[in-house]
Coordinates of C-alpha atoms in Angstrom, one line a residue:
X1472 CA 119.9 96.6 93.5
X1473 CA 121.8 97.5 90.4
X1474 CA 123.0 101.1 90.4
X1475 CA 122.6 103.4 87.4
X1476 CA 124.1 106.8 86.3
X1477 CA 122.4 110.1 86.9
X1478 CA 121.9 110.3 83.2
X1479 CA 119.9 107.1 83.1
X1480 CA 117.9 108.2 86.2
X1481 CA 117.2 111.5 84.4
X1482 CA 115.6 109.7 81.5
X1483 CA 113.7 107.4 83.8
X1484 CA 112.4 110.5 85.8
X1485 CA 111.0 112.1 82.6
X1486 CA 109.2 108.9 81.7
X1487 CA 107.8 108.7 85.3
X1488 CA 106.5 112.3 85.0
X1489 CA 104.7 111.5 81.8
X1490 CA 106.9 113.7 79.6
X1491 CA 106.1 113.2 75.9
X1492 CA 108.1 116.0 74.4
X1493 CA 111.5 117.5 75.3
X1494 CA 112.8 120.7 73.7
X1495 CA 116.6 120.4 73.8
X1496 CA 119.9 121.8 72.5
X1497 CA 123.0 119.8 73.2
X1498 CA 126.5 120.7 74.4
X1499 CA 129.5 119.4 76.2
X1500 CA 127.9 119.2 79.7
X1501 CA 124.8 117.5 78.5
X1502 CA 126.1 115.2 75.8
X1503 CA 125.8 112.2 78.1
X1504 CA 122.2 113.0 78.7
X1505 CA 121.6 113.3 74.9
X1506 CA 123.2 109.9 74.5
X1507 CA 120.7 108.4 77.0
X1508 CA 117.8 110.1 75.3
X1509 CA 118.9 108.6 72.0
X1510 CA 118.4 105.1 73.4
X1511 CA 114.7 105.5 74.3
X1512 CA 111.6 105.9 72.1
X1513 CA 109.0 107.2 74.6
X1514 CA 109.9 110.9 74.5
X1515 CA 110.0 112.9 71.3
X1516 CA 113.1 115.2 71.1
X1517 CA 112.6 118.5 69.3
X1518 CA 115.8 120.3 68.2
X1519 CA 115.2 124.0 67.8
X1520 CA 117.8 126.4 66.4
X1521 CA 118.2 128.7 69.4
X1522 CA 117.8 128.2 73.2
X1523 CA 115.5 131.3 73.6
X1524 CA 113.2 129.9 71.0
X1525 CA 113.4 126.5 72.6
X1526 CA 112.0 127.8 75.9
X1527 CA 109.2 129.7 74.0
X1528 CA 108.3 126.5 72.3
X1529 CA 108.1 124.6 75.6
X1530 CA 106.2 127.5 77.0
X1531 CA 103.5 127.5 74.4
X1532 CA 103.3 123.7 74.5
X1533 CA 102.6 123.9 78.2
X1534 CA 100.0 126.7 77.8
X1535 CA 98.0 124.9 75.2
X1536 CA 98.2 121.3 76.6
X1537 CA 98.1 121.9 80.4
X1538 CA 101.2 119.8 80.7
X1539 CA 104.6 120.8 82.1
X1540 CA 106.9 122.0 79.3
X1541 CA 110.4 120.5 79.5
X1542 CA 113.7 122.0 78.3
X1543 CA 117.3 120.8 78.2
X1544 CA 120.2 123.1 77.4
X1545 CA 124.0 123.1 78.0
X1546 CA 125.9 125.2 80.3
X1547 CA 127.3 128.8 79.8
X1548 CA 125.7 130.5 76.8
X1549 CA 123.2 127.7 76.4
X1550 CA 122.0 128.5 79.9
X1551 CA 122.1 132.3 79.6
X1552 CA 120.1 132.1 76.3
X1553 CA 117.1 130.7 78.2
X1554 CA 116.8 133.7 80.5
X1555 CA 114.3 135.7 78.4
X1556 CA 112.1 132.6 77.9
X1557 CA 112.1 131.8 81.7
X1558 CA 111.1 135.4 82.5
X1559 CA 108.3 135.2 79.9
X1560 CA 107.0 132.0 81.5
X1561 CA 107.4 133.4 85.0
X1562 CA 105.3 136.5 84.3
X1563 CA 102.5 134.5 82.7
X1564 CA 102.5 131.6 85.2
X1565 CA 103.6 128.8 82.8
X1566 CA 104.7 125.5 84.2
X1567 CA 108.2 124.7 82.9
X1568 CA 111.1 122.6 84.1
X1569 CA 114.3 123.7 82.5
X1570 CA 117.4 121.5 82.9
X1571 CA 120.7 123.2 82.4
X1572 CA 124.0 121.4 82.1
X1573 CA 126.8 122.6 84.4
X1574 CA 130.5 122.0 84.7
X1575 CA 131.8 119.4 87.1
X1576 CA 131.5 120.4 90.8
X1577 CA 135.3 120.8 91.3
X1578 CA 135.3 123.4 88.5
X1579 CA 132.4 125.5 89.8
X1580 CA 133.6 128.9 91.0
X1581 CA 136.8 128.7 89.0
X1582 CA 135.6 130.6 85.9
X1583 CA 135.8 127.3 83.9
X1584 CA 134.9 127.1 80.3
X1585 CA 131.2 127.7 79.8
X1586 CA 130.6 128.0 83.5
X1587 CA 127.9 130.5 84.8
X1588 CA 125.9 130.7 88.0
X1589 CA 122.6 130.2 86.1
X1590 CA 120.7 129.5 89.4
X1591 CA 121.9 132.9 90.6
X1592 CA 121.2 134.7 87.3
X1593 CA 117.6 133.4 87.1
X1594 CA 116.7 133.5 90.8
X1595 CA 114.3 136.4 90.4
X1596 CA 112.6 135.0 87.3
X1597 CA 112.0 131.4 88.3
X1598 CA 109.7 129.9 90.9
X1599 CA 112.6 127.8 92.1
X1600 CA 116.1 127.1 91.1
X1601 CA 118.7 124.6 92.4
X1602 CA 122.0 123.0 91.5
X1603 CA 122.2 119.2 92.2
X1604 CA 125.2 118.8 94.4
X1605 CA 124.8 115.1 95.3
X1606 CA 123.9 112.1 93.1
X1607 CA 121.6 110.8 95.8
X1608 CA 119.5 114.0 95.7
X1609 CA 118.9 113.9 91.9
X1610 CA 115.7 111.9 91.8
X1611 CA 114.1 113.9 94.7
X1612 CA 115.1 117.2 93.2
X1613 CA 113.6 116.3 89.7
X1614 CA 110.4 115.1 91.4
X1615 CA 110.1 118.3 93.4
X1616 CA 110.8 120.4 90.3
X1617 CA 107.8 119.0 88.4
X1618 CA 105.6 119.3 91.5
X1619 CA 106.6 123.0 92.1
X1620 CA 106.2 123.9 88.5
X1621 CA 102.6 122.7 88.2
X1622 CA 101.2 123.4 91.7
X1623 CA 100.0 126.6 93.3
X1624 CA 100.7 129.5 90.9
X1625 CA 102.4 127.6 88.1
X1626 CA 105.8 128.8 86.9
X1627 CA 109.3 127.8 85.6
X1628 CA 111.7 125.8 87.7
X1629 CA 115.4 125.5 86.8
X1630 CA 117.5 122.4 87.7
X1631 CA 121.2 122.8 87.2
X1632 CA 123.0 119.5 86.5
X1633 CA 126.8 119.3 87.0
X1634 CA 128.4 116.8 84.6
X1635 CA 130.1 114.7 87.2
X1636 CA 127.0 114.3 89.3
X1637 CA 125.2 113.0 86.2
X1638 CA 127.9 110.4 85.5
X1639 CA 127.9 109.0 89.1
X1640 CA 126.3 105.7 89.9
X1641 CA 123.5 105.6 92.4
X1642 CA 120.1 104.2 93.2
X1643 CA 117.7 103.7 90.3
X1644 CA 114.7 104.6 92.5
X1645 CA 112.6 107.6 91.5
X1646 CA 110.4 109.0 94.3
X1647 CA 106.6 108.4 94.2
X1648 CA 105.7 111.3 96.5
X1649 CA 106.7 114.8 97.3
X1650 CA 107.0 116.4 100.8
X1651 CA 108.6 119.9 100.7
X1652 CA 108.8 121.6 104.1
X1653 CA 107.6 125.2 103.7
X1654 CA 105.9 124.6 100.4
X1655 CA 102.2 123.6 100.9
X1656 CA 100.2 125.2 98.1
X1657 CA 96.6 125.9 99.0
X1658 CA 94.2 123.4 97.4
X1659 CA 90.9 124.4 99.0
X1660 CA 88.6 127.4 99.1
X1661 CA 87.7 129.2 102.3
X1662 CA 83.9 128.9 102.1
X1663 CA 83.3 131.6 104.7
X1664 CA 85.2 134.2 102.7
X1665 CA 83.6 133.0 99.4
X1666 CA 80.1 133.4 100.8
X1667 CA 81.0 136.8 102.2
X1668 CA 82.2 137.8 98.7
X1669 CA 79.0 136.5 97.1
X1670 CA 76.8 138.3 99.6
X1671 CA 78.6 141.6 98.7
X1672 CA 78.3 140.9 95.0
X1673 CA 74.5 140.2 95.2
X1674 CA 73.9 143.5 97.1
X1675 CA 75.6 145.5 94.4
X1676 CA 73.8 147.7 91.9
X1677 CA 76.7 148.0 89.5
X1678 CA 78.6 144.7 89.9
X1679 CA 81.4 143.7 87.5
X1680 CA 83.6 140.6 87.0
X1681 CA 87.2 141.1 86.1
X1682 CA 88.7 137.9 84.7
X1683 CA 92.5 137.6 84.5
X1684 CA 94.8 135.1 83.0
X1685 CA 94.3 132.8 86.1
X1686 CA 90.9 131.9 84.8
X1687 CA 92.4 130.6 81.5
X1688 CA 95.4 128.9 83.3
X1689 CA 92.9 127.0 85.5
X1690 CA 90.9 126.1 82.4
X1691 CA 87.9 127.5 84.2
X1692 CA 86.3 129.3 81.2
X1693 CA 83.2 127.1 80.9
X1694 CA 82.3 127.2 84.6
X1695 CA 83.0 130.9 84.7
X1696 CA 80.7 131.5 81.8
X1697 CA 78.0 129.5 83.6
X1698 CA 78.4 131.7 86.7
X1699 CA 78.3 134.9 84.6
X1700 CA 75.1 133.8 82.9
X1701 CA 73.5 132.7 86.2
X1702 CA 74.2 136.1 87.8
X1703 CA 73.8 138.3 84.7
X1704 CA 76.9 140.3 85.9
X1705 CA 78.9 141.8 83.1
X1706 CA 82.6 140.9 82.5
X1707 CA 85.8 142.7 81.6
X1708 CA 89.0 140.9 81.1
X1709 CA 92.7 141.6 81.0
X1710 CA 94.6 140.7 77.9
X1711 CA 95.6 137.4 79.4
X1712 CA 92.1 136.8 80.6
X1713 CA 90.6 137.3 77.2
X1714 CA 88.6 134.2 76.2
X1715 CA 87.6 133.4 79.7
X1716 CA 84.1 134.1 78.3
X1717 CA 83.3 134.0 74.6
X1718 CA 84.1 137.4 73.1
X1719 CA 80.7 137.5 71.3
X1720 CA 78.8 136.9 74.6
X1721 CA 76.3 139.7 75.4
X1722 CA 77.7 140.1 78.9
X1723 CA 81.3 140.5 77.7
X1724 CA 82.3 144.2 77.8
X1725 CA 85.8 144.1 76.5
X1726 CA 89.5 144.3 77.6
X1727 CA 90.4 146.6 80.4
X1728 CA 93.4 149.0 80.5
X1729 CA 95.4 151.3 78.2
X1730 CA 95.0 148.9 75.3
X1731 CA 91.4 148.1 76.1
X1732 CA 87.9 149.3 75.3
X1733 CA 86.3 152.6 76.5
X1734 CA 83.2 150.8 77.8
X1735 CA 85.4 148.4 79.8
X1736 CA 87.4 151.1 81.4
X1737 CA 84.2 153.2 82.2
X1738 CA 82.6 150.1 83.7
X1739 CA 85.5 149.6 86.1
X1740 CA 85.5 153.3 87.0
X1741 CA 81.8 153.3 87.8
X1742 CA 81.1 149.8 89.3
X1743 CA 80.3 149.5 93.0
X1744 CA 81.7 145.9 93.3
X1745 CA 84.6 144.6 91.3
X1746 CA 84.9 140.8 91.6
X1747 CA 88.4 140.0 90.3
X1748 CA 89.7 136.5 89.6
X1749 CA 93.2 135.6 88.7
X1750 CA 94.8 138.9 87.9
X1751 CA 97.9 140.7 89.3
X1752 CA 96.4 144.2 88.8
X1753 CA 99.5 145.3 86.8
X1754 CA 100.0 148.9 85.6
X1755 CA 98.7 148.2 82.1
X1756 CA 95.2 147.8 83.5
X1757 CA 95.2 150.0 86.6
X1758 CA 96.9 153.2 85.4
X1759 CA 97.0 155.6 88.4
X1760 CA 96.3 153.3 91.4
X1761 CA 94.3 155.9 93.3
X1762 CA 91.9 156.3 90.4
X1763 CA 91.3 152.6 89.8
X1764 CA 87.8 151.4 90.6
X1765 CA 87.4 154.4 93.0
X1766 CA 83.8 153.6 93.9
X1767 CA 84.1 149.9 94.3
X1768 CA 84.5 147.2 96.9
X1769 CA 87.1 144.9 95.5
X1770 CA 87.0 141.1 95.8
X1771 CA 90.1 139.3 94.7
X1772 CA 90.5 135.5 94.1
X1773 CA 94.0 134.4 93.3
X1774 CA 96.1 131.3 93.8
X1775 CA 99.1 133.4 94.8
X1776 CA 98.9 135.0 98.3
X1777 CA 101.7 137.4 97.3
X1778 CA 99.5 138.8 94.4
X1779 CA 96.7 139.9 96.7
X1780 CA 96.8 143.5 97.8
X1781 CA 100.2 144.0 96.3
X1782 CA 99.2 146.6 93.8
X1783 CA 95.6 147.3 94.7
X1784 CA 94.3 147.1 98.2
X1785 CA 91.3 144.7 98.2
X1786 CA 88.4 144.4 100.6
X1787 CA 87.8 140.6 100.5
X1788 CA 90.8 138.4 99.7
X1789 CA 90.4 134.8 98.8
X1790 CA 93.4 132.6 98.2
X1791 CA 92.3 129.7 96.0
X1792 CA 92.6 128.1 92.6
X1793 CA 90.4 129.9 90.1
X1794 CA 88.5 126.8 88.9
X1795 CA 88.0 125.5 92.4
X1796 CA 86.6 128.8 93.6
X1797 CA 84.4 129.5 90.6
X1798 CA 83.0 125.9 90.8
X1799 CA 82.0 126.6 94.4
X1800 CA 80.6 130.0 93.4
X1801 CA 78.3 128.3 91.0
X1802 CA 76.6 126.5 93.9
X1803 CA 75.7 129.8 95.7
X1804 CA 75.2 132.6 93.2
X1805 CA 71.8 133.7 92.0
X1806 CA 70.5 136.0 89.3
X1807 CA 70.8 139.7 89.9
X1808 CA 68.9 142.7 88.6
X1809 CA 71.6 144.3 86.3
X1810 CA 69.3 145.5 83.5
X1811 CA 69.9 149.2 84.3
X1812 CA 73.6 148.7 84.7
X1813 CA 73.9 146.8 81.5
X1814 CA 72.0 149.5 79.7
X1815 CA 74.6 152.1 80.9
X1816 CA 77.5 149.8 79.7
X1817 CA 75.7 149.5 76.3
X1818 CA 75.5 153.3 76.0
X1819 CA 79.2 153.5 76.6
X1820 CA 79.8 151.0 73.9
X1821 CA 77.7 153.0 71.5
X1822 CA 79.4 156.2 72.5
X1823 CA 82.9 154.9 71.7
X1824 CA 82.6 151.6 69.7
X1825 CA 85.7 149.6 69.4
X1826 CA 86.2 149.7 65.7
X1827 CA 88.4 151.0 63.0
X1828 CA 87.5 153.2 60.1
X1829 CA 86.8 151.4 56.8
X1830 CA 89.7 152.3 54.5
X1831 CA 90.4 151.4 50.9
X1832 CA 93.8 150.1 51.8
X1833 CA 94.3 146.8 53.5
X1834 CA 94.4 147.1 57.3
X1835 CA 95.1 144.6 60.1
X1836 CA 91.4 144.4 60.9
X1837 CA 90.7 143.1 57.4
X1838 CA 93.1 140.2 58.1
X1839 CA 91.8 139.5 61.6
X1840 CA 88.2 139.5 60.4
X1841 CA 89.1 136.9 57.7
X1842 CA 90.7 134.7 60.4
X1843 CA 87.5 135.0 62.4
X1844 CA 85.5 134.0 59.4
X1845 CA 87.6 131.1 58.1
X1846 CA 88.6 129.3 61.3
X1847 CA 86.0 127.8 63.6
X1848 CA 88.7 126.2 65.6
X1849 CA 92.2 127.6 66.1
X1850 CA 95.0 128.5 68.4
X1851 CA 96.1 132.0 67.7
X1852 CA 99.6 132.8 68.8
X1853 CA 100.8 136.4 68.7
X1854 CA 104.2 138.1 68.8
X1855 CA 104.4 141.4 70.6
X1856 CA 103.6 144.8 69.2
X1857 CA 100.7 146.6 67.5
X1858 CA 99.4 143.3 65.9
X1859 CA 99.2 141.8 69.4
X1860 CA 97.0 144.6 70.7
X1861 CA 94.8 144.4 67.6
X1862 CA 94.4 140.6 67.9
X1863 CA 93.5 140.9 71.6
X1864 CA 90.8 143.5 70.7
X1865 CA 89.3 142.0 67.5
X1866 CA 90.0 138.2 67.4
X1867 CA 86.9 136.2 68.2
X1868 CA 87.7 133.7 71.1
X1869 CA 85.6 130.9 72.6
X1870 CA 86.0 127.4 73.7
X1871 CA 87.3 126.4 70.3
X1872 CA 89.4 129.4 69.6
X1873 CA 92.2 130.3 72.0
X1874 CA 94.8 133.0 72.3
X1875 CA 98.5 132.5 73.3
X1876 CA 100.5 135.6 73.9
X1877 CA 103.4 137.0 76.0
X1878 CA 101.5 139.2 78.4
X1879 CA 103.6 140.1 81.4
X1880 CA 107.1 140.4 79.8
X1881 CA 105.9 141.4 76.3
X1882 CA 108.6 139.4 74.5
X1883 CA 109.2 140.1 70.9
X1884 CA 110.2 136.9 69.0
X1885 CA 107.6 134.8 70.9
X1886 CA 105.2 134.3 68.0
X1887 CA 107.0 131.8 65.7
X1888 CA 108.4 129.5 68.3
X1889 CA 105.2 129.8 70.3
X1890 CA 103.3 128.6 67.2
X1891 CA 105.7 125.7 66.9
X1892 CA 105.2 124.6 70.5
X1893 CA 101.4 125.0 70.2
X1894 CA 101.3 122.9 67.1
X1895 CA 103.5 120.1 68.5
X1896 CA 101.1 119.9 71.5
X1897 CA 97.9 120.2 69.4
X1898 CA 98.6 118.5 66.0
X1899 CA 94.9 118.4 65.0
X1900 CA 94.1 122.0 65.7
X1901 CA 95.0 124.8 63.2
X1902 CA 97.7 127.1 64.6
X1903 CA 98.0 130.7 63.3
X1904 CA 100.9 132.9 64.3
X1905 CA 100.5 136.7 63.9
X1906 CA 103.7 138.8 64.0
X1907 CA 105.1 142.0 62.9
X1908 CA 108.1 142.1 60.5
X1909 CA 110.3 143.1 63.4
X1910 CA 109.2 140.4 65.9
X1911 CA 109.3 137.7 63.2
X1912 CA 113.0 138.3 62.5
X1913 CA 113.9 137.8 66.2
X1914 CA 113.5 134.0 65.9
X1915 CA 113.2 133.5 62.2
X1916 CA 115.7 130.7 62.4
X1917 CA 112.9 128.5 63.8
X1918 CA 111.5 128.2 60.3
X1919 CA 114.0 125.3 60.0
X1920 CA 112.4 123.7 63.1
X1921 CA 108.9 124.1 61.7
X1922 CA 109.9 122.6 58.3
X1923 CA 111.8 119.6 59.7
X1924 CA 109.0 118.9 62.2
X1925 CA 106.5 119.1 59.3
X1926 CA 104.3 121.6 61.1
X1927 CA 101.6 123.2 58.9
X1928 CA 101.5 126.4 61.0
X1929 CA 100.2 129.6 59.2
X1930 CA 102.6 132.5 59.9
X1931 CA 101.1 135.9 59.3
X1932 CA 103.5 138.8 59.0
X1933 CA 102.1 142.3 59.2
X1934 CA 104.8 144.1 57.3
X1935 CA 104.7 147.8 57.7
X1936 CA 108.4 148.3 57.4
X1937 CA 108.6 149.7 61.0
X1938 CA 108.8 148.7 64.6
X1939 CA 105.2 149.8 64.6
X1940 CA 104.3 150.0 68.3
X1941 CA 107.2 152.3 69.1
X1942 CA 106.5 154.2 65.8
X1943 CA 102.9 154.9 66.9
X1944 CA 104.1 156.4 70.2
X1945 CA 106.6 158.5 68.3
X1946 CA 103.8 159.7 66.1
X1947 CA 101.5 160.6 69.0
X1948 CA 103.9 162.0 71.5
X1949 CA 107.3 162.6 69.9
X1950 CA 106.5 164.9 67.0
X1951 CA 106.8 162.1 64.4
X1952 CA 110.5 161.7 65.0
X1953 CA 110.8 158.1 64.0
X1954 CA 114.1 157.3 65.6
X1955 CA 115.4 153.7 65.4
X1956 CA 112.1 152.3 64.1
X1957 CA 112.4 152.2 60.3
X1958 CA 113.5 148.7 59.4
X1959 CA 114.7 149.8 56.0
X1960 CA 117.2 152.3 57.5
X1961 CA 120.9 151.7 57.2
X1962 CA 124.0 153.1 55.5
X1963 CA 122.0 154.6 52.6
X1964 CA 119.7 156.5 54.9
X1965 CA 122.6 157.7 57.0
X1966 CA 124.3 159.0 53.9
X1967 CA 121.2 160.8 52.7
X1968 CA 120.2 162.2 56.1
X1969 CA 117.3 159.7 56.3
X1970 CA 115.6 161.0 53.2
X1971 CA 116.0 157.9 51.1
X1972 CA 115.6 154.2 51.8
X1973 CA 116.2 151.1 49.7
X1974 CA 113.3 150.3 47.5
X1975 CA 113.3 146.6 48.5
X1976 CA 112.6 145.4 52.0
X1977 CA 115.2 143.2 53.6
X1978 CA 114.6 140.2 53.8
X1979 CA 112.2 139.1 51.1
X1980 CA 110.0 136.9 53.3
X1981 CA 108.6 134.9 50.4
X1982 CA 112.0 133.9 49.2
X1983 CA 113.2 133.3 52.7
X1984 CA 110.2 130.9 53.3
X1985 CA 111.1 129.1 50.1
X1986 CA 114.7 128.8 51.1
X1987 CA 113.7 126.9 54.2
X1988 CA 111.4 124.6 52.2
X1989 CA 108.2 126.4 53.3
X1990 CA 105.6 128.2 51.3
X1991 CA 105.6 131.9 50.9
X1992 CA 102.7 134.2 49.9
X1993 CA 102.6 137.9 49.6
X1994 CA 99.3 139.8 49.9
X1995 CA 99.1 143.4 48.7
X1996 CA 95.4 144.2 48.9
X1997 CA 92.1 143.1 50.6
X1998 CA 90.9 140.9 47.8
X1999 CA 93.9 138.6 48.2
X2000 CA 93.5 137.9 51.9
X2001 CA 90.9 135.2 51.7
X2002 CA 92.6 133.2 48.8
X2003 CA 95.9 133.4 50.7
X2004 CA 94.4 131.6 53.8
X2005 CA 92.7 129.1 51.6
X2006 CA 96.0 128.4 49.9
X2007 CA 97.8 128.1 53.2
X2008 CA 95.2 125.5 54.5
X2009 CA 96.2 123.2 51.6
X2010 CA 99.8 123.1 52.8
X2011 CA 99.5 120.3 55.3
X2012 CA 103.1 119.2 55.8
X2013 CA 105.0 122.5 56.0
X2014 CA 104.6 126.0 57.4
X2015 CA 103.2 128.8 55.2
X2016 CA 104.3 132.4 55.6
X2017 CA 101.7 135.0 54.5
X2018 CA 103.3 138.4 54.3
X2019 CA 100.7 141.2 54.4
X2020 CA 102.1 144.5 53.0
X2021 CA 100.5 147.2 55.2
X2022 CA 101.0 150.9 55.1
X2023 CA 102.4 152.1 58.4
X2024 CA 99.5 154.6 58.7
X2025 CA 97.1 151.7 58.5
X2026 CA 98.9 149.8 61.3
X2027 CA 97.4 151.5 64.3
X2028 CA 95.4 150.4 67.4
X2029 CA 93.0 152.2 69.7
X2030 CA 94.6 153.1 73.0
X2031 CA 94.4 155.4 76.0
X2032 CA 97.1 158.0 76.5
X2033 CA 99.5 157.1 79.3
X2034 CA 98.8 159.2 82.3
X2035 CA 95.6 160.6 80.7
X2036 CA 92.0 160.1 81.4
X2037 CA 89.3 158.0 79.8
X2038 CA 88.3 161.1 77.9
X2039 CA 91.7 161.1 76.2
X2040 CA 90.8 158.0 74.3
X2041 CA 92.4 157.8 70.9
X2042 CA 89.8 155.9 68.9
X2043 CA 91.5 155.9 65.5
X2044 CA 94.9 157.4 65.0

C-alpha cells in the first residue's frame, strides 16, 4: 500500500467527512496543507481577512446548514486569534472542527517562533482539544473530531497539527467508524421519564413550555409547534430559542428574562408546571434563582447531562436530544384545558404590551418592521448590542425566517462575518445582518471577503454614534455619565472637556462600502427605509451597506432592571 503524507491524508479526511467549504488563513506551519488543498477541486476555500472572523463565518455556516463548520489557521497568533470564535461556538453549541498549525514536535516547549499551547489555552472553551503527536493517529483523531463536534451537545473541537507530523509518510487509510471509550452520547429517550413528565404536564392548571436554543439546534421547530397546538399549552422562549414556534402564533407569549416581555416573565412566575426543553437556565433568564418559577414543578429535557440541575434544581430530568424527545411527546400528549390560563396571559400582554412609542424620528422598530414586511424568507444575523435585543423582540420568525445571533458569549463583531458564513451556506436565501456602528467596525475588514466572494448580503448599520447598550445602562443607572461610549470622542473632546465632538462621524460607512467595491446607502428618515431595501435587493453580486442614522435617544429597548422585580419593568426609556 502506497504511503502518503499527513497533509494528503488531511485533505482526504475532509472529503470523506463531506466537507464542502473550509474557512482558512495560511501561515508557515500550514503552508503544506494549503498546497495540498490547492491541488483539489471538491472543497471550496474561503480566505477571510482575520482569524476571529473566520471562525464566526464557519460558525454561522454550521448554524444555518446543520453541517460541521471547518476552520484552518496557522500557529501562534493565528491560533490565538480563534479563541473568541471558539468560545462563541462553545456557548451556543455550534459544531466546529478547528485545525491549528503547530511547530514541529522537537520545538514544542522551547518558546519557538509562533509557538503557543493552543490546546491548553482553549481547554475550557472547546468540547475537546488534542495535539496530534504521531502520524499513525492522524486519521483516527480527525475522524473523532468530527464525531465529537456533531454528536451529543454539539460544540467546537480543536485539532493541533505539528508541521513535522503532517509531513511524515504513513497509511492512506481513513477510519470508517468511531469508538471512543468514555464518550457514548445518549441517542434515545427514557420513555418512563417522558411519560412521567407528560402526566405532570397534563394535570397542570397553568402549564408553560420554555423552549431554549436546543430546540432550534435540533431543528425540532415543526414538531414542537405540533405538540404545542395539540396540547394548547403556551410557550415562552429564550433568545436562542426564539423561532422554535412562529412568533405570530397565538400560543407564543414572548421571550423570557431581563431582555424579554412582561407577560412571558409573569407567566413563568405564576405557572405551576414549567416544561423546559434545551436551555441552560442562564442568569439572563432566571434572575434571582430562588425567585425563578417559584410555584412550578420543573421538567427539563436536555442533551447535556451537565446542564440539568446545574443552575435550577429540576423535578423531572430527561437526558435526550430535543427532536427525539419532542417527537415521542407528540405520540402521547393530549389537549388540555388552558383557556383560563391563556386569558390571564393575554391580560398581562395587554397590561404591558411589548411595543415602542410612535415617534416622528426614525427608530429601530421602523427598520425591523420594514424587514418583516419586505422579506418572506430570510436569515437574519445580528451583532451584539441594543439592536440584537430589539431584533430578538420584534423580528418575525417562522419556518422561513430564522435568527442567528451570539447568545451565550455576546460577541460584538459577530454580525458581518456571521452573515458571510450564512450566505455561503445558503446562497439562495436572503441574508440580512443587523449591527450597531460599534460592532460593525470590529470585523469591518470582512467587507473584502464578502465582495470577493460576490455575496449579496444586506448589512444594516444602526448608527447612533454610541456604544448604545452600555450607554443605555449609563443613562438609567449612572447619572447619564457616558464614559467611554461616544464613538465620536477623541483628542478634540479631551481638549474641550468633552463639550465638542467632530461634526463628521468616522468612518463614512457609505464611502467605506464603495472603497471595498460594495454599495453604500445612507438613510436619514422613515420615508427612505423601504426604498433602501428595494435598492439593496437589486444588488445581486455584492454586499450592500445601509447606514441608518438614529438619534441615540431613539435607540432604546425594553428591559427589566437588574436585581429588580417585574414591576420595575422599563417599557420605554
